[in-house]
Short mmCIF file of C-alpha atoms and ligand atoms in Angstrom, two decimals:
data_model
loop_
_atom_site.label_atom_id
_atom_site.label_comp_id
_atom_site.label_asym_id
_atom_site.label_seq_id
_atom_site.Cartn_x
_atom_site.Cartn_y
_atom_site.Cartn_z
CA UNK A 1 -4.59 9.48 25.58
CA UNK A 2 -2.29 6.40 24.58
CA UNK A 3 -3.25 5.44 20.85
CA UNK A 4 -3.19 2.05 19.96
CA UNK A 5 -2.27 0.12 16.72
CA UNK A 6 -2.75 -3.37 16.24
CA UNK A 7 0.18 -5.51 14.49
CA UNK A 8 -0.33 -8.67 12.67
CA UNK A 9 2.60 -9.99 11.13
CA UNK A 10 0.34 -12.72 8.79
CA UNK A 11 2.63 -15.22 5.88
CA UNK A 12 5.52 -15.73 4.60
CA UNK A 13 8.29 -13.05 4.98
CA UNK A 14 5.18 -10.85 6.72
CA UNK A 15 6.23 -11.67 10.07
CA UNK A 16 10.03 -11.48 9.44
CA UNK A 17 9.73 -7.91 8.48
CA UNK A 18 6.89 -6.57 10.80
CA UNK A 19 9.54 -7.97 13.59
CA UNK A 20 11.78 -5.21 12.33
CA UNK A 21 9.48 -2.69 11.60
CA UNK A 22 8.02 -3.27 15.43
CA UNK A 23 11.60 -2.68 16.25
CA UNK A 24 11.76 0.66 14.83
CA UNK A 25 8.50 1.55 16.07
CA UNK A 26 9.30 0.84 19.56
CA UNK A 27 12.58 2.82 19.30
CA UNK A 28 10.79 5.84 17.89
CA UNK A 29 8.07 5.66 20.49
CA UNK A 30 11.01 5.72 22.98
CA UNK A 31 12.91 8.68 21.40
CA UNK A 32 10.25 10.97 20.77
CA UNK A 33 8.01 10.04 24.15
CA UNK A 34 4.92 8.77 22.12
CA UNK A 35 2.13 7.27 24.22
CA UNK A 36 1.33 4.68 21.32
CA UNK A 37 1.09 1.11 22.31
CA UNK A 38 1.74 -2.03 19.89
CA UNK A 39 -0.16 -4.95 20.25
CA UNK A 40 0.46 -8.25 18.27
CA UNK A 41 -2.69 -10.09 16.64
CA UNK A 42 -2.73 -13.23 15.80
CA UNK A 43 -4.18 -13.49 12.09
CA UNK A 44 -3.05 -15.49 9.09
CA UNK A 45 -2.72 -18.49 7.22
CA UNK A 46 -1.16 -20.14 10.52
CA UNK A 47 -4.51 -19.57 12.81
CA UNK A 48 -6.98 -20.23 9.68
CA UNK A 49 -5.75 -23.76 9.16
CA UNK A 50 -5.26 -24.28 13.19
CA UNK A 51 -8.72 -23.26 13.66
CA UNK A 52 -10.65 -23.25 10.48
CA UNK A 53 -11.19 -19.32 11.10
CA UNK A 54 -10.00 -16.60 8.91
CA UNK A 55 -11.31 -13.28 11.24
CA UNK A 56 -14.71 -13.25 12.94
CA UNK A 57 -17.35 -10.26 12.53
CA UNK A 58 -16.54 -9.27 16.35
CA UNK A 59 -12.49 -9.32 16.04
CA UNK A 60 -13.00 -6.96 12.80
CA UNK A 61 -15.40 -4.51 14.77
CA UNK A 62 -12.86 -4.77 17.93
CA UNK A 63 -9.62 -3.85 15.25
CA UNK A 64 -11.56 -0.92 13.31
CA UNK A 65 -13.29 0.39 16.83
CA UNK A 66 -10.64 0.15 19.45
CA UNK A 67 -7.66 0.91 17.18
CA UNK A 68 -6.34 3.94 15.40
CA UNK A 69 -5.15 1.71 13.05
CA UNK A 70 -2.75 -1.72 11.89
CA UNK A 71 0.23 -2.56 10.59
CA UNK A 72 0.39 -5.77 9.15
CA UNK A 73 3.22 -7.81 6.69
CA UNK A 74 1.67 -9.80 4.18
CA UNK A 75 -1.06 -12.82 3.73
CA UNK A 76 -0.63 -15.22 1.23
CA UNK A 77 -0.21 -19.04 1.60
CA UNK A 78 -0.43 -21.60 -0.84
CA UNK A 79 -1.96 -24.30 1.94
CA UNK A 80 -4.83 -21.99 2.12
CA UNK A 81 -7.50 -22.77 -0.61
CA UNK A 82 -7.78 -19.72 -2.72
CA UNK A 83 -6.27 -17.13 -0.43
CA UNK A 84 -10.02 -17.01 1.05
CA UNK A 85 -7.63 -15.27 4.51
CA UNK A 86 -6.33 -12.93 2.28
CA UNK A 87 -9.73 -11.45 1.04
CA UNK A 88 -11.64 -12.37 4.58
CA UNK A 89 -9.38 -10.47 6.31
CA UNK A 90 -7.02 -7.49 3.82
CA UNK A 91 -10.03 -7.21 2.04
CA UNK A 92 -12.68 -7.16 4.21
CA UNK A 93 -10.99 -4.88 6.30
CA UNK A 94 -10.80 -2.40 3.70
CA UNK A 95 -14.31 -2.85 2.43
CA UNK A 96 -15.52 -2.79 6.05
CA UNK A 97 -13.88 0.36 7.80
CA UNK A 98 -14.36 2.06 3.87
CA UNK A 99 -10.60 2.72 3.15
CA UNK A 100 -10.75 4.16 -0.15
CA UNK A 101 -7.26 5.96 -0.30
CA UNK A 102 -4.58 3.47 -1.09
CA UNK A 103 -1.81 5.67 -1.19
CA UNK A 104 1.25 4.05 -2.51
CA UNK A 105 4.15 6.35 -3.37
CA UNK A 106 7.62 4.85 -5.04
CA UNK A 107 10.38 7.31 -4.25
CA UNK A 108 13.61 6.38 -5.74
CA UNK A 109 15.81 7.32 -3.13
CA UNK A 110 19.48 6.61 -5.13
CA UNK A 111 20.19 6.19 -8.66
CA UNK A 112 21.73 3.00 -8.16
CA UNK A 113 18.61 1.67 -6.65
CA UNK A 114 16.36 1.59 -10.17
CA UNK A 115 17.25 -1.36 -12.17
CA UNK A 116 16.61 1.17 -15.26
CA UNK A 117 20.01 2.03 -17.47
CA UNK A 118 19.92 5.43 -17.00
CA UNK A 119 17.37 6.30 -14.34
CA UNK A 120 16.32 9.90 -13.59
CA UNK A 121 17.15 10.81 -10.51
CA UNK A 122 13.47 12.70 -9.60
CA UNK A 123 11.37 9.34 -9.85
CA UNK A 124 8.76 10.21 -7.45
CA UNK A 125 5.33 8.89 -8.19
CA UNK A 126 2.37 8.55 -5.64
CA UNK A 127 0.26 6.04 -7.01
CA UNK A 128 -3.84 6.60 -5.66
CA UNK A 129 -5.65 3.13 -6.13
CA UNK A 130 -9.11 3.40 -5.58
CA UNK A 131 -9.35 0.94 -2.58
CA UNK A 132 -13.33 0.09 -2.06
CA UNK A 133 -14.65 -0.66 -5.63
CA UNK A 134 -14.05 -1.91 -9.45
CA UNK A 135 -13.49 -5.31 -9.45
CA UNK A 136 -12.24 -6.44 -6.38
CA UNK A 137 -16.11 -6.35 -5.21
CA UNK A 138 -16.65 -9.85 -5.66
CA UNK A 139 -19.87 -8.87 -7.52
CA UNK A 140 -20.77 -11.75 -10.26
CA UNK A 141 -20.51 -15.42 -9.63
CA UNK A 142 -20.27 -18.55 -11.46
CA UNK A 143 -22.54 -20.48 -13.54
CA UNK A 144 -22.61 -24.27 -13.96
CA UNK A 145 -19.15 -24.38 -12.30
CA UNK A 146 -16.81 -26.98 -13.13
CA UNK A 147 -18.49 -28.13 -16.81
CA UNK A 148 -17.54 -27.13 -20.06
CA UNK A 149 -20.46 -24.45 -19.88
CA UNK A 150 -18.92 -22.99 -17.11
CA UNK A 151 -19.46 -18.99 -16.90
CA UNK A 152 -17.27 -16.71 -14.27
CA UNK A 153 -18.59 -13.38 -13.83
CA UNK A 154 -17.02 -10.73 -12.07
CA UNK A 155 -17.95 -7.75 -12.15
CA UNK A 156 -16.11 -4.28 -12.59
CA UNK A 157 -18.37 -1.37 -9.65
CA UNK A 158 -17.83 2.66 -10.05
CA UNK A 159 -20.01 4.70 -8.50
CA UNK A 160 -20.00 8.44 -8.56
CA UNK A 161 -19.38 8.45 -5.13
CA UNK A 162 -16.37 6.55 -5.20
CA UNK A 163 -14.81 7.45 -8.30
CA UNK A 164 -15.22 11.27 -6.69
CA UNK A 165 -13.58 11.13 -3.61
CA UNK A 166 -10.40 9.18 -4.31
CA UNK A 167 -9.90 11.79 -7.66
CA UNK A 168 -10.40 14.42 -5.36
CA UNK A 169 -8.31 12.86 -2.38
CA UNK A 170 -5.19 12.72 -4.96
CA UNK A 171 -6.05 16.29 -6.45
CA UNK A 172 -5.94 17.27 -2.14
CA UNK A 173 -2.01 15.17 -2.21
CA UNK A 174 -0.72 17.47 -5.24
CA UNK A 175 -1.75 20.59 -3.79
CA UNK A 176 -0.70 19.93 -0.37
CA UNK A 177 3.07 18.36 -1.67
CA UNK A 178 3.33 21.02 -4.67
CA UNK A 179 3.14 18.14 -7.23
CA UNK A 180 2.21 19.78 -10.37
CA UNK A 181 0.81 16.57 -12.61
CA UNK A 182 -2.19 14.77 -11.80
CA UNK A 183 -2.62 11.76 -14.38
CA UNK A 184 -5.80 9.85 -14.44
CA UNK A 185 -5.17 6.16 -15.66
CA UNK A 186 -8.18 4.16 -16.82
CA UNK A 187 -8.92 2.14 -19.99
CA UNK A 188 -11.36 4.09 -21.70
CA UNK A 189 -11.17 2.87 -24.86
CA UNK A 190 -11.81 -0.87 -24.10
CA UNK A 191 -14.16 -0.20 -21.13
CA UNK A 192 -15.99 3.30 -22.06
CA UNK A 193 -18.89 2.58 -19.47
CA UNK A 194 -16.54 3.28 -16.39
CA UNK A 195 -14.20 5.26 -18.21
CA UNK A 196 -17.24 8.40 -19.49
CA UNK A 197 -17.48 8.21 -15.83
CA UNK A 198 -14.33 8.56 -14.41
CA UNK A 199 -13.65 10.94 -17.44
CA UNK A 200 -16.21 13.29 -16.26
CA UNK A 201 -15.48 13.06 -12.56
CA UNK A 202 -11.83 13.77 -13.62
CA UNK A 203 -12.58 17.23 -15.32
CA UNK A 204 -15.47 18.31 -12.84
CA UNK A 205 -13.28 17.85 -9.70
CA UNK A 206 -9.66 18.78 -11.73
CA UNK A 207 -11.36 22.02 -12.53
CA UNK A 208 -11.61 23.43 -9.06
CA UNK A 209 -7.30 22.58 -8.96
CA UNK A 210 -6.76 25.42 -11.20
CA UNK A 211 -2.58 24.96 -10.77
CA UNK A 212 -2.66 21.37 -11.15
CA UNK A 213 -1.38 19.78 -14.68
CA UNK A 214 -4.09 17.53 -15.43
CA UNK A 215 -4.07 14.20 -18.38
CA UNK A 216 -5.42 11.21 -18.86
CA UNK A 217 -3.28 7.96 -20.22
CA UNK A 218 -4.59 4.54 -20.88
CA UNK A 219 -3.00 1.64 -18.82
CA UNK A 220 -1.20 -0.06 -21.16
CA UNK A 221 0.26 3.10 -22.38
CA UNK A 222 1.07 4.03 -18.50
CA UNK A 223 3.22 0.56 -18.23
CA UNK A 224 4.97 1.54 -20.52
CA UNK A 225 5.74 4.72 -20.10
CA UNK A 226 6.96 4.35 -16.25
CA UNK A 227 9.69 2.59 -17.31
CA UNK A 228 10.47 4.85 -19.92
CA UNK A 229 10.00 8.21 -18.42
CA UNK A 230 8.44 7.83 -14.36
CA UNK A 231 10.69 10.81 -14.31
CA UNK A 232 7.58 12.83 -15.77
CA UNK A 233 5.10 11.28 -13.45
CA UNK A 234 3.51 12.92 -10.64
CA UNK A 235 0.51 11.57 -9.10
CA UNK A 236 -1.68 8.91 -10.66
CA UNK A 237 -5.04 8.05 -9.89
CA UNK A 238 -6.76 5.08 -11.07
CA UNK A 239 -9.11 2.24 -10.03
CA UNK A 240 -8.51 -0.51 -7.88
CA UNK A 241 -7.07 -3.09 -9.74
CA UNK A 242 -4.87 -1.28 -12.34
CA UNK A 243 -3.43 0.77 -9.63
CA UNK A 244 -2.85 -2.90 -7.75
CA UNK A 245 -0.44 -3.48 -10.82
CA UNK A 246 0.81 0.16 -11.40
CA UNK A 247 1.98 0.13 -7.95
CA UNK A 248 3.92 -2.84 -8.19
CA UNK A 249 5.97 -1.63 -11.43
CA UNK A 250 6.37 1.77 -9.60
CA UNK A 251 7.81 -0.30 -7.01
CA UNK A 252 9.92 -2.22 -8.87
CA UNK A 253 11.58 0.90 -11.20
CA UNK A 254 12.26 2.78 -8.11
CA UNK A 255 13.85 0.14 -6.35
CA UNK A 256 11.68 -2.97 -5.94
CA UNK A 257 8.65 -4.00 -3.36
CA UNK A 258 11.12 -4.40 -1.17
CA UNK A 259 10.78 -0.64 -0.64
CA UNK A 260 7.48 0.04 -1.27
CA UNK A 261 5.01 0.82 1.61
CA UNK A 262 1.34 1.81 1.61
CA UNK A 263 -1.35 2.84 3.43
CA UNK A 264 -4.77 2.39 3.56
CA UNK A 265 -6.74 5.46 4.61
CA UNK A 266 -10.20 7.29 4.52
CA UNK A 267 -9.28 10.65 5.96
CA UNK A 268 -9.92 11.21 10.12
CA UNK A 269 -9.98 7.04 10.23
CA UNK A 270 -8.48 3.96 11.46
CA UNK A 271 -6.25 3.70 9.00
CA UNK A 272 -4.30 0.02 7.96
CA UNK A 273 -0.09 -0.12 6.94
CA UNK A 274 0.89 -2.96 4.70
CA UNK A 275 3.99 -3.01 2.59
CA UNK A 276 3.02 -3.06 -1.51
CA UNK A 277 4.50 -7.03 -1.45
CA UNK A 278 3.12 -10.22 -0.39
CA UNK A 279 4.38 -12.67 1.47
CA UNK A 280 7.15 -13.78 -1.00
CA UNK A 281 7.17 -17.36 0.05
CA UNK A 282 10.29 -17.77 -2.31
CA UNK A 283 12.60 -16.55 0.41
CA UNK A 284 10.68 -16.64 3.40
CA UNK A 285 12.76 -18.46 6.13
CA UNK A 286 16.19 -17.14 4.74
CA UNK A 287 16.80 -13.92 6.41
CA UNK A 288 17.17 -12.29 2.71
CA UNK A 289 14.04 -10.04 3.25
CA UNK A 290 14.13 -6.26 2.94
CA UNK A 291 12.21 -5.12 5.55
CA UNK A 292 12.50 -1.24 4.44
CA UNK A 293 8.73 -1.42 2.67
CA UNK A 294 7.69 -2.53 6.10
CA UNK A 295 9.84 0.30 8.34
CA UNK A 296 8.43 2.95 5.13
CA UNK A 297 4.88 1.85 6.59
CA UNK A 298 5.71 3.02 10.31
CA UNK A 299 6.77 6.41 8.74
CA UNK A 300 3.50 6.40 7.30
CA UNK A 301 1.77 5.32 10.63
CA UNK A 302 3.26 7.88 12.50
CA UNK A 303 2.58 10.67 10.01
CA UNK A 304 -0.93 9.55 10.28
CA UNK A 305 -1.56 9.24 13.31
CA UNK A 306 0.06 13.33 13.91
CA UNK A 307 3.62 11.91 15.01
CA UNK A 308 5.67 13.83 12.07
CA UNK A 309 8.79 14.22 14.18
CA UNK A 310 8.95 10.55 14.70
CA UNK A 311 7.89 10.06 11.10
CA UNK A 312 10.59 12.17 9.81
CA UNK A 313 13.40 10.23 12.46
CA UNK A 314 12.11 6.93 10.91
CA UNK A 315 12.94 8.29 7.10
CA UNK A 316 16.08 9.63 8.11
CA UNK A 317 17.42 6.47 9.62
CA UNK A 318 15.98 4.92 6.81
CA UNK A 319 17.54 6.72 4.15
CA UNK A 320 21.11 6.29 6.50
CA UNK A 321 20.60 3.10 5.63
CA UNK A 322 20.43 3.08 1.64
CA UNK A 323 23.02 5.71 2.39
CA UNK A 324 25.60 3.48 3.93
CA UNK A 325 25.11 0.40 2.12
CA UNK A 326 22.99 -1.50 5.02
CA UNK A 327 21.32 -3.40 2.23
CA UNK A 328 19.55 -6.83 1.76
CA UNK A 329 20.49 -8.97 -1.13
CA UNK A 330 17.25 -8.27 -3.42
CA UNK A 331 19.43 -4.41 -3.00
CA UNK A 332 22.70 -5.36 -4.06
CA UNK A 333 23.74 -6.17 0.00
CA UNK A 334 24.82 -8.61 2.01
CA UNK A 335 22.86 -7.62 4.98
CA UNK A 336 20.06 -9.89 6.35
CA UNK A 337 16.82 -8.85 7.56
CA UNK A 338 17.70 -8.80 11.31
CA UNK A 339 20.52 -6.42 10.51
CA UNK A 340 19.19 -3.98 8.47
CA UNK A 341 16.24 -3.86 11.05
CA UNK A 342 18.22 -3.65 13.66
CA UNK A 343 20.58 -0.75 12.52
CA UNK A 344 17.54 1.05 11.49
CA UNK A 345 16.30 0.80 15.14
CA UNK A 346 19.71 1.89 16.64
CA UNK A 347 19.88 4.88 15.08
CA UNK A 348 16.44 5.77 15.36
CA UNK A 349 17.12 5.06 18.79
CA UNK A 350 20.26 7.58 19.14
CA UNK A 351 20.32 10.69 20.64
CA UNK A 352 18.10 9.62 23.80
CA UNK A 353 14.61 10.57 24.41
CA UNK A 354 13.35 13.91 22.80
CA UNK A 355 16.80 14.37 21.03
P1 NAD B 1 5.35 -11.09 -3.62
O1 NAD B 1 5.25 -9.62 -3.49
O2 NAD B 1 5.19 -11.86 -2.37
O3 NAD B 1 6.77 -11.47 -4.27
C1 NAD B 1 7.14 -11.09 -5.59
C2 NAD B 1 8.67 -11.14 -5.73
O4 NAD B 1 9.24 -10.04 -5.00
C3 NAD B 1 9.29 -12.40 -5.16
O5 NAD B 1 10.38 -12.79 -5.95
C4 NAD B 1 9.77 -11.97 -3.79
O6 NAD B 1 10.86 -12.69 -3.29
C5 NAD B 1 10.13 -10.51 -4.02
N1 NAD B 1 9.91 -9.73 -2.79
C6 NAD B 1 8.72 -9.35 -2.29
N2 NAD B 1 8.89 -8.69 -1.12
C7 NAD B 1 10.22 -8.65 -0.90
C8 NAD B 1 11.00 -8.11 0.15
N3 NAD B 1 10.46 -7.48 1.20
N4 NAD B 1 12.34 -8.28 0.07
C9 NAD B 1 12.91 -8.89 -0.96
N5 NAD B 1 12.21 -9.42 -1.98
C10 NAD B 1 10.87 -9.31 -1.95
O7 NAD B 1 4.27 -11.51 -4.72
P2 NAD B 1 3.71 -12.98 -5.07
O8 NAD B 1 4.81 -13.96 -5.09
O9 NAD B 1 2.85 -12.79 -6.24
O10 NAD B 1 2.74 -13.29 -3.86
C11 NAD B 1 3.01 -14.21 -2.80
C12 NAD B 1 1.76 -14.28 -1.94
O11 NAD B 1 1.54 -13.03 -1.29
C13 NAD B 1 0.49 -14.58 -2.73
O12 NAD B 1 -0.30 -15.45 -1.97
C14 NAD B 1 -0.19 -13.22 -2.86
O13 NAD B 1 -1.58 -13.32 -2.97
C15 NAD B 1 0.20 -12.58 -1.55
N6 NAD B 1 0.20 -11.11 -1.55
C16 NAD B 1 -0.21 -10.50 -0.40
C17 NAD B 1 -0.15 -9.13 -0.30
C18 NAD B 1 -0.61 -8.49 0.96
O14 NAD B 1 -0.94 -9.15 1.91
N7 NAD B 1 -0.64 -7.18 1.06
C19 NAD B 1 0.37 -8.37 -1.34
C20 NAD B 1 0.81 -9.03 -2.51
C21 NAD B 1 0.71 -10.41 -2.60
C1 IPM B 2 -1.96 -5.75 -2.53
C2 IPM B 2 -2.25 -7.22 -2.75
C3 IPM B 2 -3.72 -7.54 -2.52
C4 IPM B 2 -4.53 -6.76 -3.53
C5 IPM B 2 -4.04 -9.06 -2.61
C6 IPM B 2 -3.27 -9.84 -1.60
C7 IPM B 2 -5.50 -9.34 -2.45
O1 IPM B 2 -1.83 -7.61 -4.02
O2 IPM B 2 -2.26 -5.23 -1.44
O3 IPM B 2 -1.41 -5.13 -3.43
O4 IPM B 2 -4.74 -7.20 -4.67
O5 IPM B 2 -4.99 -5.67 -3.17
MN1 MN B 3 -0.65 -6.09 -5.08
#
């Protein structure tokens, strides 16, 4: 049966890499016979202040029960009054359809690629952010808003529940890659409440993955340390929001969020594809976008959805690319989105059908 993915481009540079990533998509789907159909939504800041809509309840339920899954770029807009598109539809989306795995690995793929001085070159570190809870809940509220008495609460959620199943999910990675190191990353010393609990969930489940190194490191200490050794890092698992900013210096020390793709998943799922980055509003417009986070994402969409052939053609062509020099500026190239899209889809595209 075809499968179907739904792609919304959203802000900024979101649409001017999805375009590319589509691309490369549609020239793996060609190569390796896939019966996978795209199909372009219209969501973003562009429709919310057209229409004064964000998503509705039915378009959510539509995406999450007609679709094995999304791809989308980026939402962010600075016309839109507190990025209320960005949590109605990212986050709701997440909540809704219960994606707790955000799986976001940063792979340096060259040397040259790590703005660090002397980079290892084994910097491999999956980062698993707790995707459902913590404090991007929106529990709390504010009291007596807008006076000098003003209160802002928002709360920080962990539940057994979900504090289980995304340890265990990353425990499930290392075994199944042969990662030996699985480092828990809270702030237990500040925040004890959530951090006896994610303690004890840590050694419980760790102690049914007999072969698996097992630590714990406090988040300040974990900045730190992945940009002075990543090179020891394996997996890390941590709560929402410090694996929100974990995954963006991960990024950035193994080549930038230009590179870095994630995916949202709960296992047997639709399942959403959004590169780490926003919507970079700074050069949207002038062509100096790296689209490779975005073409990293349809690797990880076809891997997903059982498509590791086509998966594997879409990293190969990608790592041509770093390979040859096809680079955008933020990589030390003079290449422009378009291009390094579009040579990415060519030789994806080689070799003919089934090749
Ligand atoms: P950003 O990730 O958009 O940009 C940070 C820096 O990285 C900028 O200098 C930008 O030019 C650069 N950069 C990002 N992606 C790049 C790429 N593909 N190629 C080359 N350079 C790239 O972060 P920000 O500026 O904090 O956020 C802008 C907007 O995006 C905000 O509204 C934010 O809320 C939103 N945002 C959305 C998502 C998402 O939808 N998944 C993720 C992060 C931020
Ligand atoms: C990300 C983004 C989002 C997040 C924003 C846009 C709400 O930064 O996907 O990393 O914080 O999860
Ligand atoms: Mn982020």
């Amino acid at each position: 049966m075809e499968k179907r993915v739904a792609v919304v481009g959203g802000d900024g540079i979101g649409p001017e890499v999805i375009r590319e990533a589509v691309g490369v998509a549609e020239a793996a789907i060609r190569r390796h016979g896939i019966q996978l159909s795209l199909e372009t939504w219209d969501l973003g800041a562009e429709r919310y202040l057209r229409e004064g809509v964000t998503i509705t309840e039915d378009e959510k339920a539509r995406l999450i029960g007609e679709y094995d899954g999304m791809l989308l770029g980026a939402l962010g807009d600075v016309r839109v009054p507190d990025q209320i598109h960005a949590r109605e539809i990212l986050l709701a989306l997440r909540f809704e359809a219960d994606l707790y795995i955000n799986f976001r690995p940063c792979t340096l793929y060259l040397p040259h690629l790590s703005p660090l001085k002397n980079p290892a070159a084994d910097i491999d570190i999956t980062v698993f952010r707790e995707n459902t809870e913590g404090l991007y809940t929106n529990l709390g509220g504010r009291f007596k808003a807008g006076t000098p008495d003003e209160i802002a609460i928002q709360e920080s959620v962990n539940t057994y529940k979900g504090v289980e199943r995304i340890i265990r999910a990353a425990f499930e990675y290392a075994v199944a890659q042969g990662r030996e190191r699985v480092t828990l990353v809270d702030k237990a010393n500040a925040l004890p409440h959530a951090g006896a609990l994610w303690r004890r969930v840590f050694r419980d489940v760790g102690a049914g993955f007999p072969d698996q190194r097992k630590d714990a490191m406090y988040v300040d200490a974990m900045a730190m340390d992945l940009v002075r050794r990543p090179e020891e890092y394996d997996v890390l698992v941590t709560s929402n929001l410090f694996g929100d900013i974990l995954s963006d210096l991960g990024a950035q020390v193994t080549g930038g969020l230009g590179l870095a793709p994630s995916a949202n998943l709960h296992p047997g799922r639709w399942a959403l594809f959004e590169p780490v980055h926003g919507s970079a509003p700074d050069i949207a417009g002038t062509g100096a976008a790296n689209p490779l986070a975005a073409i990293r994402c349809v690797s990880l969409l076809f891997e997903t959805l059982g498509e590791a052939e086509a998966a594997r053609t879409v990293e190969g062509a990608l790592g041509d690319a770093l390979a040859s020099g096809v680079l955008t500026p933020d990589l030390g190239g003079s290449h422009s989105t378009e291009e390094v899209g579009g040579w990415i889809a060519q030789r994806v595209g080689e070799g003919g059908q089934g090749a």
